PDB file of C-alpha atoms in Angstrom:
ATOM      1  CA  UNK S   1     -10.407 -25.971 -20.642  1.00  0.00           C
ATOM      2  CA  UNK S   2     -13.010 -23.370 -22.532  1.00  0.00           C
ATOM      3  CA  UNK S   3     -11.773 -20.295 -23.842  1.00  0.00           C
ATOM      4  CA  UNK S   4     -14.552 -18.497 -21.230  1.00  0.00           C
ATOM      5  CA  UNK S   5     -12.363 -20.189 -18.718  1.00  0.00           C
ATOM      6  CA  UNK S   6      -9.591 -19.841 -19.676  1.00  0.00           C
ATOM      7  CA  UNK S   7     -10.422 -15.885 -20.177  1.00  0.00           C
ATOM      8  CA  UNK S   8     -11.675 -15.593 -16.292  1.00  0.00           C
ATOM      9  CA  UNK S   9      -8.734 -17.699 -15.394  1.00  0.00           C
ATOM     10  CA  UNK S  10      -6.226 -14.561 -16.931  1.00  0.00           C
ATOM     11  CA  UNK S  11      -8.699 -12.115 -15.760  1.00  0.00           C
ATOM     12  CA  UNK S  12      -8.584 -12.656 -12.379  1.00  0.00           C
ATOM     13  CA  UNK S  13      -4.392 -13.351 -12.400  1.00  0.00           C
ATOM     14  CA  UNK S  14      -4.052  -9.677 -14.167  1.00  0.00           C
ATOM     15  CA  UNK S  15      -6.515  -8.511 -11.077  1.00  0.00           C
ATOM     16  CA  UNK S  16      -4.179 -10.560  -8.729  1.00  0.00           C
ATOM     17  CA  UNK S  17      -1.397  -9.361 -10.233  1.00  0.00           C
ATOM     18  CA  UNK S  18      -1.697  -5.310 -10.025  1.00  0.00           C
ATOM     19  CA  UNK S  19      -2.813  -5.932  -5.969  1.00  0.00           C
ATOM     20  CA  UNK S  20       0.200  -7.694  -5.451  1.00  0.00           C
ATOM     21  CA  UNK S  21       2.251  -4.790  -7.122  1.00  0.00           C
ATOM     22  CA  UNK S  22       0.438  -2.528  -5.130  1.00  0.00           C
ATOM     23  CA  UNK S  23       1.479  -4.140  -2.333  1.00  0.00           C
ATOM     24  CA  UNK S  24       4.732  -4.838  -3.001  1.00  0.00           C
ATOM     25  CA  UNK S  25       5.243  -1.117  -4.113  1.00  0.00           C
ATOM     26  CA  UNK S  26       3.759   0.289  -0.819  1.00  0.00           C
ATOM     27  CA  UNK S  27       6.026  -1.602   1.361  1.00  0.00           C
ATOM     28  CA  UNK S  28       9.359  -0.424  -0.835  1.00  0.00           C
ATOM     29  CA  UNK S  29       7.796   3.125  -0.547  1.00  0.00           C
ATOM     30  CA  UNK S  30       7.386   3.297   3.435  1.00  0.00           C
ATOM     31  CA  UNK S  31      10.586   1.647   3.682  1.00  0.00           C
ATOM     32  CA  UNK S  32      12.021   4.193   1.418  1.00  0.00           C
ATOM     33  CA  UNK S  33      10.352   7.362   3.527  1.00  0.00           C
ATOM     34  CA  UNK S  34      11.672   5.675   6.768  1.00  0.00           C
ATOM     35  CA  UNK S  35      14.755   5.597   5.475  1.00  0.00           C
ATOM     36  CA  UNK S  36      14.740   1.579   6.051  1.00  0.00           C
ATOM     37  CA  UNK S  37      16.191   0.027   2.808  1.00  0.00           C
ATOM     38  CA  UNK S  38      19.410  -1.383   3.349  1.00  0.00           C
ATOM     39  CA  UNK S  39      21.230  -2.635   0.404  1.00  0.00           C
ATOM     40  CA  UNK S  40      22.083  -6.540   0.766  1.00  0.00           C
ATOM     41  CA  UNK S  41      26.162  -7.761   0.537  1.00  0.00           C
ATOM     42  CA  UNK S  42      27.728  -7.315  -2.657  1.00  0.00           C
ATOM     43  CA  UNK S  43      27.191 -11.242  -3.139  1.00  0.00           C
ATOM     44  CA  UNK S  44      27.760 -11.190  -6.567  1.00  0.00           C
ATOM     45  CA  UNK S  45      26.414 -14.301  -8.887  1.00  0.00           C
ATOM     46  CA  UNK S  46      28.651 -15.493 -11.539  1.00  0.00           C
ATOM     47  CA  UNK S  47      31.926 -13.998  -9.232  1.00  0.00           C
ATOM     48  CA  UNK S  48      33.822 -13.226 -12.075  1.00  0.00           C
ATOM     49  CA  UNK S  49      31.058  -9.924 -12.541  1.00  0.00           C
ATOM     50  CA  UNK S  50      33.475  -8.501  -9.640  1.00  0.00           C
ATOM     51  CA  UNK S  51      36.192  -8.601 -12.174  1.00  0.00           C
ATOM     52  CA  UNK S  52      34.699  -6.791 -15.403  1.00  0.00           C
ATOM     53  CA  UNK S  53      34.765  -2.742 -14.534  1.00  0.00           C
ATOM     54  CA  UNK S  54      32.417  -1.780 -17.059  1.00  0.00           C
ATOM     55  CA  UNK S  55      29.741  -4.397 -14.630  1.00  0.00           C
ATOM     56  CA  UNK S  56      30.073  -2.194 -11.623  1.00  0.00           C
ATOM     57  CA  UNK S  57      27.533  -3.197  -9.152  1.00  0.00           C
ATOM     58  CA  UNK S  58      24.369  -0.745  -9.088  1.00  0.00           C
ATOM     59  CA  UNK S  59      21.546  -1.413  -6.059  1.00  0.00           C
ATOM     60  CA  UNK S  60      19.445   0.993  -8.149  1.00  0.00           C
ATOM     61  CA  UNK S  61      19.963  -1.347 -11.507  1.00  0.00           C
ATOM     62  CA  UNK S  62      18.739  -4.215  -9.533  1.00  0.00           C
ATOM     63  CA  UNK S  63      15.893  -2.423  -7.961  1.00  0.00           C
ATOM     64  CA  UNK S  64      14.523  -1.307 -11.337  1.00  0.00           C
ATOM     65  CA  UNK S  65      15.452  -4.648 -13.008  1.00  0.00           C
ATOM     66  CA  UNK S  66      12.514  -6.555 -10.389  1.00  0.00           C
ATOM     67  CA  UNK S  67       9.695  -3.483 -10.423  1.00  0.00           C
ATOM     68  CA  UNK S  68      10.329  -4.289 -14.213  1.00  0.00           C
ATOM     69  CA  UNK S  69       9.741  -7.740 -14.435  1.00  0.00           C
ATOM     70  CA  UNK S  70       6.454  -7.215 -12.093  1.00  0.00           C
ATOM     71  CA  UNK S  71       5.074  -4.546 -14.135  1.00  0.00           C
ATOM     72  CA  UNK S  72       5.907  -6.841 -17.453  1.00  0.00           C
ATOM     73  CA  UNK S  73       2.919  -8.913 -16.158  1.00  0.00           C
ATOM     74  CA  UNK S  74      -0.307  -6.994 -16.327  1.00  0.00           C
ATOM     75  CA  UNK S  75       1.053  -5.264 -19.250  1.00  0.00           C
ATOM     76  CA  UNK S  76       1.552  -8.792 -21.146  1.00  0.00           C
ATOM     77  CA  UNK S  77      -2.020 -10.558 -19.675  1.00  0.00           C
ATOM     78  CA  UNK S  78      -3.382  -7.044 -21.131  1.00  0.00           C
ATOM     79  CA  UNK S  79      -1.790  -7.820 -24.221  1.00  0.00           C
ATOM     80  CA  UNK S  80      -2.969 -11.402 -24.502  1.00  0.00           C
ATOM     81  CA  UNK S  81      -6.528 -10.675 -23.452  1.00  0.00           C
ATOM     82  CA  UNK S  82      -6.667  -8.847 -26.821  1.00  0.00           C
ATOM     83  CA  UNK S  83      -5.178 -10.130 -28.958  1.00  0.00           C
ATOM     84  CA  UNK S  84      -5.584 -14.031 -27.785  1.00  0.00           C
ATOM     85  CA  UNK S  85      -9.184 -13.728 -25.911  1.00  0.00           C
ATOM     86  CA  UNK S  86     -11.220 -15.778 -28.590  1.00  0.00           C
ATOM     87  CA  UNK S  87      -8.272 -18.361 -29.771  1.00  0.00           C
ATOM     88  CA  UNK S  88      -7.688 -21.640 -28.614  1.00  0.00           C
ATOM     89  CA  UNK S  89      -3.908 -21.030 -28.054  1.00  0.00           C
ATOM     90  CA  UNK S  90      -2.394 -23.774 -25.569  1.00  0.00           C
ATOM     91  CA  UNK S  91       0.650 -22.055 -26.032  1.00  0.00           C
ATOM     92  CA  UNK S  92      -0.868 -18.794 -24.308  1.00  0.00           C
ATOM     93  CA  UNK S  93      -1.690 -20.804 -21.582  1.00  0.00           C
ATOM     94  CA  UNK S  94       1.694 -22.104 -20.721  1.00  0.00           C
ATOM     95  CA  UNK S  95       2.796 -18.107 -21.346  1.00  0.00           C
ATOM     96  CA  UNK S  96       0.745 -17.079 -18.745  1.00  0.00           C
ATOM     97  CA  UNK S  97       2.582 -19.896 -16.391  1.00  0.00           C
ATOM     98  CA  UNK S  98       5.728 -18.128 -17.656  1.00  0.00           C
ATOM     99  CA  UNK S  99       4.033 -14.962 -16.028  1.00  0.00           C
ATOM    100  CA  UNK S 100       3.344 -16.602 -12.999  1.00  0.00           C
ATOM    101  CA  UNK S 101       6.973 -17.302 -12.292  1.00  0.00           C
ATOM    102  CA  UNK S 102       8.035 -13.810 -13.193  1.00  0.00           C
ATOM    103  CA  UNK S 103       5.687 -12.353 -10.719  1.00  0.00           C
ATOM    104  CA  UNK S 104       7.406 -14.278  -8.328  1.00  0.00           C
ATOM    105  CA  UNK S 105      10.528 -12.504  -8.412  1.00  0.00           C
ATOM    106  CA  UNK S 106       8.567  -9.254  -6.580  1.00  0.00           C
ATOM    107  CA  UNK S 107       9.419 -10.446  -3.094  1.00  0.00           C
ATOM    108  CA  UNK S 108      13.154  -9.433  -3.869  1.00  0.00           C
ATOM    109  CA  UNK S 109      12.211  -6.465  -2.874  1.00  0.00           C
ATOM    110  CA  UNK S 110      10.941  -7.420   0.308  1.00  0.00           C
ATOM    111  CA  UNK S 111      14.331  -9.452   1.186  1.00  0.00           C
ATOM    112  CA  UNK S 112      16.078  -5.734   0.427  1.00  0.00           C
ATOM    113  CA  UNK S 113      13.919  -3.706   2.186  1.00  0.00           C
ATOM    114  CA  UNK S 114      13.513  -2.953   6.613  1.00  0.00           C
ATOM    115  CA  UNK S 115      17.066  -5.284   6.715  1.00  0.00           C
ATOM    116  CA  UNK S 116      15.016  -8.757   5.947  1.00  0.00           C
ATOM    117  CA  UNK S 117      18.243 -10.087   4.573  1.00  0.00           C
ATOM    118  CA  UNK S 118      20.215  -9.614   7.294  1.00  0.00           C
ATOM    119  CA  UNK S 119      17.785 -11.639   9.276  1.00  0.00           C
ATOM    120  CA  UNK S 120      17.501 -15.197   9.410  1.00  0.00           C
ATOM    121  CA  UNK S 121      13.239 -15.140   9.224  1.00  0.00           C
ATOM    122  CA  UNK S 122      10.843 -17.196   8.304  1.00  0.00           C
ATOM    123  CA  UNK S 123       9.507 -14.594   6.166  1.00  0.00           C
ATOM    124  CA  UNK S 124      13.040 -14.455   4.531  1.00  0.00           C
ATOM    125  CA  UNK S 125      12.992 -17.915   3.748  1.00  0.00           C
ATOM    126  CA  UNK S 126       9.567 -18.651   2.706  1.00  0.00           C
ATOM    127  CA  UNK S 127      10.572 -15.426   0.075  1.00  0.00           C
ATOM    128  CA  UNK S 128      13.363 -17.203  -0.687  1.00  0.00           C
ATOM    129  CA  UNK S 129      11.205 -20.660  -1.709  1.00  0.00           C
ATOM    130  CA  UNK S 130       8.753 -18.577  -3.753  1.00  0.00           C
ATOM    131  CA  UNK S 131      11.643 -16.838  -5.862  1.00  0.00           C
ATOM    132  CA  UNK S 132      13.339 -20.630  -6.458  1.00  0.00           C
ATOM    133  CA  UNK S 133       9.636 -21.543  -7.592  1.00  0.00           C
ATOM    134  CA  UNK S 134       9.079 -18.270  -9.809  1.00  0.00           C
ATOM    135  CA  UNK S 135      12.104 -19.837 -11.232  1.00  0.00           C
ATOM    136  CA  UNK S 136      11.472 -23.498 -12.131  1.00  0.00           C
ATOM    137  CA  UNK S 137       7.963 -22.104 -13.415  1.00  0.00           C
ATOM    138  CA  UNK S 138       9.479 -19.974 -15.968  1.00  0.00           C
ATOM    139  CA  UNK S 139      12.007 -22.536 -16.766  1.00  0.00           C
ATOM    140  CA  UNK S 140       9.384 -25.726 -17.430  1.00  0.00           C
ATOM    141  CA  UNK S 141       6.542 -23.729 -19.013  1.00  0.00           C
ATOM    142  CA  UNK S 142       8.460 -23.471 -22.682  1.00  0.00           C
ATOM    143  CA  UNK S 143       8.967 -26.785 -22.317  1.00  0.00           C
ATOM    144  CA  UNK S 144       5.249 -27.461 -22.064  1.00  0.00           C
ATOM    145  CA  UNK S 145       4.567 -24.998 -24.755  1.00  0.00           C
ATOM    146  CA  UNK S 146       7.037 -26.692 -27.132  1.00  0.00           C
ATOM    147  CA  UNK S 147       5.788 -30.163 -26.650  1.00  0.00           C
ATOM    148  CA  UNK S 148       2.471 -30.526 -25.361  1.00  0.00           C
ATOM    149  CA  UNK S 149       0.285 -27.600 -27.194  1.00  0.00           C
ATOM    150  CA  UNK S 150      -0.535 -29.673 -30.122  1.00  0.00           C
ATOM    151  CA  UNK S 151      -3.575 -30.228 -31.303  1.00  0.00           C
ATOM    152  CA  UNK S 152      -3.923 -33.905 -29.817  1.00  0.00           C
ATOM    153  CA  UNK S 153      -2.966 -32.726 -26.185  1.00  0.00           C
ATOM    154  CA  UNK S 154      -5.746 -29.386 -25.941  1.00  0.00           C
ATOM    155  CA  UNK S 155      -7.688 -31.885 -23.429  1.00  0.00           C
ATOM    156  CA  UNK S 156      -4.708 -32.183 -21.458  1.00  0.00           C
ATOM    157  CA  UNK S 157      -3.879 -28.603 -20.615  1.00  0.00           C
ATOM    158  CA  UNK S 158      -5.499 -29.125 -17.240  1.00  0.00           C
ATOM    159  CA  UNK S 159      -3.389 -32.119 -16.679  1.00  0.00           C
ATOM    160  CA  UNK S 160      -0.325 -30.718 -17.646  1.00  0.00           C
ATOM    161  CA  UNK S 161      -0.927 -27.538 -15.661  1.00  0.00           C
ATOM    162  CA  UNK S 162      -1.138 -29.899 -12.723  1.00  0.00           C
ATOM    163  CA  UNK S 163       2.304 -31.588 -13.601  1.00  0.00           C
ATOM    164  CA  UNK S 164       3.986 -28.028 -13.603  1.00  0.00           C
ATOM    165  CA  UNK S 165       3.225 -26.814 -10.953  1.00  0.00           C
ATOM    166  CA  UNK S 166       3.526 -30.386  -8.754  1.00  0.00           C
ATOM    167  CA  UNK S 167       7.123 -30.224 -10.442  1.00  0.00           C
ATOM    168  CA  UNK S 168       7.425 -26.902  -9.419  1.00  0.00           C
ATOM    169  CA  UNK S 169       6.142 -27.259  -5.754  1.00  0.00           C
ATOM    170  CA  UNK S 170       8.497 -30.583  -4.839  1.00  0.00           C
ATOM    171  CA  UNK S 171      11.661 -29.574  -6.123  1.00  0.00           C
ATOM    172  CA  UNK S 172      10.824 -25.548  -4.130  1.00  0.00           C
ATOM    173  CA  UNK S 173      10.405 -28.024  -1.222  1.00  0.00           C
ATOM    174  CA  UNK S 174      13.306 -29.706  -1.036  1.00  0.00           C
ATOM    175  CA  UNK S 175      15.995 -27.169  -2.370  1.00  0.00           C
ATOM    176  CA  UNK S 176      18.274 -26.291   0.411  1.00  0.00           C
ATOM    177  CA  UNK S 177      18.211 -22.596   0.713  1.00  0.00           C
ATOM    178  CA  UNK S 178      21.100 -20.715   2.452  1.00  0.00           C
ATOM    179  CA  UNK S 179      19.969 -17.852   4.410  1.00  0.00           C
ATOM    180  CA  UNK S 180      23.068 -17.049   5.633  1.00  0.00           C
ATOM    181  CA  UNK S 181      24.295 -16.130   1.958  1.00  0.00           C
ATOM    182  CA  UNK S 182      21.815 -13.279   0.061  1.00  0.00           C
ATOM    183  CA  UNK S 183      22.950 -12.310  -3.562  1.00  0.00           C
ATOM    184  CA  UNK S 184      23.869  -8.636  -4.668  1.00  0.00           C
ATOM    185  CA  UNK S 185      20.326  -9.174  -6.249  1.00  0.00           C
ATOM    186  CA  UNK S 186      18.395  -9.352  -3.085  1.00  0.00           C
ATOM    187  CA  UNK S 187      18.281 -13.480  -3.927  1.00  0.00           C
ATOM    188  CA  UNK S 188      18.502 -16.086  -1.130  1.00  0.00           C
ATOM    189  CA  UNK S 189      20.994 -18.268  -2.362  1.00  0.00           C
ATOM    190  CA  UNK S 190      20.430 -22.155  -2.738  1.00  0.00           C
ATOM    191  CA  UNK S 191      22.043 -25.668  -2.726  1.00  0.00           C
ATOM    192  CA  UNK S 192      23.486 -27.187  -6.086  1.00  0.00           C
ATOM    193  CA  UNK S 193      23.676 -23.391  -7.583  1.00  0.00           C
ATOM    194  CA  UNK S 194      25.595 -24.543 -10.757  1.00  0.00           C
ATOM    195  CA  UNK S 195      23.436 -27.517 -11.559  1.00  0.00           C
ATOM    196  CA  UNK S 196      20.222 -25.462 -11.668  1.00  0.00           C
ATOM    197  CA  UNK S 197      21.678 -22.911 -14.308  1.00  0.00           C
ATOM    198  CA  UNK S 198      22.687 -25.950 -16.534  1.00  0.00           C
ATOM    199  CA  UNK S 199      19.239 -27.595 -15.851  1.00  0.00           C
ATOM    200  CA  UNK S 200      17.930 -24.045 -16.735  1.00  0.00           C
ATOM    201  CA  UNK S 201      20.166 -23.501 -19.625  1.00  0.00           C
ATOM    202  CA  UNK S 202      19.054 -27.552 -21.112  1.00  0.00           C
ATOM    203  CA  UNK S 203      15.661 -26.808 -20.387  1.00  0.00           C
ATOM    204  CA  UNK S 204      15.500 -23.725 -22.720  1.00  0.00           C
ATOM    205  CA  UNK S 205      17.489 -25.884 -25.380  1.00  0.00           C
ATOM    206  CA  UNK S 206      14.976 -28.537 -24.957  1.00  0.00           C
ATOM    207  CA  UNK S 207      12.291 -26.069 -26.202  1.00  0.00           C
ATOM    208  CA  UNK S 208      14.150 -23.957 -28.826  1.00  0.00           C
ATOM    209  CA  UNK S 209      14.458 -27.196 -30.750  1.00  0.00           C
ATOM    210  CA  UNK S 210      11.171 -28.434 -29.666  1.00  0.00           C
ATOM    211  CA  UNK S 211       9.915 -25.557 -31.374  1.00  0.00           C
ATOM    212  CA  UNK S 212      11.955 -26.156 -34.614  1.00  0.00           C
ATOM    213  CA  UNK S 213      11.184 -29.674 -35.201  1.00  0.00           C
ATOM    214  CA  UNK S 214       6.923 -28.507 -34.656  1.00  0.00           C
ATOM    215  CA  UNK S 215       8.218 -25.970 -37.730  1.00  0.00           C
ATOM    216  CA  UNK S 216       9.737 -28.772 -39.635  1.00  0.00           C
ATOM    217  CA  UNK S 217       6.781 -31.352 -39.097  1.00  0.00           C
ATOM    218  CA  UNK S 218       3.977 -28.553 -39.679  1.00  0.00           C
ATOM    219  CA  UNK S 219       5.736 -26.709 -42.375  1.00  0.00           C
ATOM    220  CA  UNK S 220       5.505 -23.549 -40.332  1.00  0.00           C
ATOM    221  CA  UNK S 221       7.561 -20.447 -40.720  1.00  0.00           C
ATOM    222  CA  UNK S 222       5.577 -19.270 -37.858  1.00  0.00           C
ATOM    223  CA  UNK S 223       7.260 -21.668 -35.453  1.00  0.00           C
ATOM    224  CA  UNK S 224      10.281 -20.891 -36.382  1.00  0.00           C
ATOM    225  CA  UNK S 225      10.369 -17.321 -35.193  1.00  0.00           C
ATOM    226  CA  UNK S 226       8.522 -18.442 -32.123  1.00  0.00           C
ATOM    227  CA  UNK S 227      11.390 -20.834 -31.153  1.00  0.00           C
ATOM    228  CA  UNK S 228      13.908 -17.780 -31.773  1.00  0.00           C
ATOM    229  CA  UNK S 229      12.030 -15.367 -30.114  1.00  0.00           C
ATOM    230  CA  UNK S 230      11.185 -17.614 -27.437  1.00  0.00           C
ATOM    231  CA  UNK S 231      15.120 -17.798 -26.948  1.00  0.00           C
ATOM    232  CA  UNK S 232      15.529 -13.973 -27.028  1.00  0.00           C
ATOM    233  CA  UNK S 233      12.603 -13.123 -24.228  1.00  0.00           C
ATOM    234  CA  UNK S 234      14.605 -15.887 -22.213  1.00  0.00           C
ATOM    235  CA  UNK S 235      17.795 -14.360 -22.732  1.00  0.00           C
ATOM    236  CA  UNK S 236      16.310 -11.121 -21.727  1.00  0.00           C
ATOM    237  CA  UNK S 237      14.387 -12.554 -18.798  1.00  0.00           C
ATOM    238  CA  UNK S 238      17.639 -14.310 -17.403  1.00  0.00           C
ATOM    239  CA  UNK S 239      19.376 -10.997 -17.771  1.00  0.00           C
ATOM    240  CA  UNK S 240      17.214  -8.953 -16.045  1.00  0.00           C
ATOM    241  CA  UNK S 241      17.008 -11.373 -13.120  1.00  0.00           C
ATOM    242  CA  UNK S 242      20.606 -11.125 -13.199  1.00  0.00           C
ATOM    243  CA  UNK S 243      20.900  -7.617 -13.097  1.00  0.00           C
ATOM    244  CA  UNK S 244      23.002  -5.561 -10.279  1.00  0.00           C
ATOM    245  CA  UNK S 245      24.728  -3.122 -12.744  1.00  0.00           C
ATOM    246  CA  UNK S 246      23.287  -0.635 -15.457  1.00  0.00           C
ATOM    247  CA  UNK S 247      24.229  -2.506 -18.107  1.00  0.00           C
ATOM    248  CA  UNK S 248      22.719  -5.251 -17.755  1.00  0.00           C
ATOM    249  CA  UNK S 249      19.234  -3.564 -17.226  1.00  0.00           C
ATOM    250  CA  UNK S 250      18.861  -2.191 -20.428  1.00  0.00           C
ATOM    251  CA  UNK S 251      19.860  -4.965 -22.710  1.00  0.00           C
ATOM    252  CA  UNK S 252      17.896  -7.459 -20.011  1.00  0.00           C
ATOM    253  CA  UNK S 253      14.594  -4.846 -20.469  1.00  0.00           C
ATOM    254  CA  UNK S 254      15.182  -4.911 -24.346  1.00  0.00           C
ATOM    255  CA  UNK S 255      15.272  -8.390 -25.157  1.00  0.00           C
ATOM    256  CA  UNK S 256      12.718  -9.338 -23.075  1.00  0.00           C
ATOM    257  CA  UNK S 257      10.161  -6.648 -24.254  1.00  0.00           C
ATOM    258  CA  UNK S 258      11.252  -7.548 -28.022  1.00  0.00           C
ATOM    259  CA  UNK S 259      11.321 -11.244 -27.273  1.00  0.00           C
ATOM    260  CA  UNK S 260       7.635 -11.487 -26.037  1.00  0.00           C
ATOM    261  CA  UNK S 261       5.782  -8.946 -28.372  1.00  0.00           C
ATOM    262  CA  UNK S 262       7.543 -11.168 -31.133  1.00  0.00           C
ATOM    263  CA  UNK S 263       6.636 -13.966 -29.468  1.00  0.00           C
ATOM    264  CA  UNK S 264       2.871 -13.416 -29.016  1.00  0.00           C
ATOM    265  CA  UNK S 265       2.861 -11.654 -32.434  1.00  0.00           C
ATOM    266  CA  UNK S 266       4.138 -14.840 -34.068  1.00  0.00           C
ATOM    267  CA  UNK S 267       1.881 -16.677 -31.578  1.00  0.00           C
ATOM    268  CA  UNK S 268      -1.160 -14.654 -33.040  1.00  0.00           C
ATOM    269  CA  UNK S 269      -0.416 -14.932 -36.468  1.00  0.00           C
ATOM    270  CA  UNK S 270      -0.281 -18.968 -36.371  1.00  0.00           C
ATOM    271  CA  UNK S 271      -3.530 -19.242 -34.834  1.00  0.00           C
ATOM    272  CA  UNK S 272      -5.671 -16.125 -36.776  1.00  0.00           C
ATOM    273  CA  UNK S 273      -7.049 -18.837 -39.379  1.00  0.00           C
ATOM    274  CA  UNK S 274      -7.485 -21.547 -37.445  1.00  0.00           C
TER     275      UNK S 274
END
């Protein structure tokens, strides 16, 4: 893949991007004039967040926690358009896979808005299938950008962008999804819960020390802030997809800001000589 591409490829997802939060945004705001947003059950995901007082569940917290993560996106492509536009950066492209997934996470507002969750829709669960996707995206493209953004591999990106998201797609396809059951996050619940946190939790591992042992072999300090910072944005991003209560927000929103202009800055600073 060129860089001139690549660079229309980003150009057009940060174009995509704002239309779909200007979409998203209009349909919370006529729900909100009609008066039509109904909260969902206080489903709450771990349980034991019920028993903590100081995690008091907050519709508001979650609200903000997804307009957040959607506005994160065209404010990071912006970023990376400047500061990445004319470097050969596999790892950018695998970010911007990472921001794929975290647009996906929008169309919680949808479930929470005119009732949706209450119903048992198609439109509920195809929202449903797009957040579980959003999800394995975000989850598989550090794993990418730990071990295939080499030098030997730049031919492959296409390839490897193909194997993401057929990953992606198959496993979205044939997660049982219970629409019956809608977390206090405005998140249609799926089968084999558990399991895809650990998978989620291994597949972050994976690339922390992915990222290490590229520091080791390459002799690059670089690389070794990436993989930490890599770990913080994901700590930040799993918050803030967790969030239902006001403290989670704000530590969620701060490590995940942090975490990627670290990130990218680190990112940056590897490539500016080559």
């Amino acid at each position: 893949m060129t860089l001139t591409v690549r660079n229309k490829l980003i150009k057009t997802f940060l174009v995509i991007s704002i239309l779909y939060i200007l979409t998203i945004f209009t349909a919370f705001l006529i729900a909100l004039l009609n008066k039509a947003i109904t909260p969902p059950p206080t489903i709450r995901i771990p349980s034991f967040l019920d028993k903590l007082s100081f995690l008091k569940y907050n519709f508001v917290a979650s609200i903000l926690s997804v307009f957040s993560i959607m506005l994160y996106v065209p404010i990071t492509i912006i970023f990376v358009l400047i500061f990445f536009e004319r470097t050969q950066s596999a790892e950018v492209i695998f970010f911007i896979m990472f921001l794929c997934g975290c647009l996906c996470e929008g169309v919680r507002i949808l479930i929470q808005i005119f009732g949706l969750w209450s119903t048992f829709s198609d439109l509920l669960f195809f929202c449903g299938r797009i957040v579980f996707f959003g999800r394995i995206l975000t989850s598989l493209s550090f794993i990418f950008a730990s071990i295939a953004s080499d030098i030997n591999q730049r031919q492959d990106i296409e390839r490897n962008l193909a194997i993401i998201s057929t990953i992606a797609i198959v496993f979205t396809a044939i997660i049982p999804l219970n629409t019956a059951k809608i977390s206090s996050t405005g998140t249609v619940t799926w089968g084999y819960g558990a399991l895809f946190s650990i998978t989620r939790i291994v597949f972050l591992i994976v690339s922390f020390f992915s990222f290490l042992i590229r520091a080791q072999k390459e002799g690059s300090l670089e690389f070794k802030k990436i993989a930490y910072f890599m770990l913080l944005l994901n700590i930040g991003y799993s918050a803030l997809i967790m969030t239902d209560n006001y403290i989670f927000f704000p530590v969620g929103l701060i490590l995940f800001v942090l975490g990627t202009f670290k990130y990218l800055e680190n990112l940056h600073k590897l490539y500016m000589w080559k």
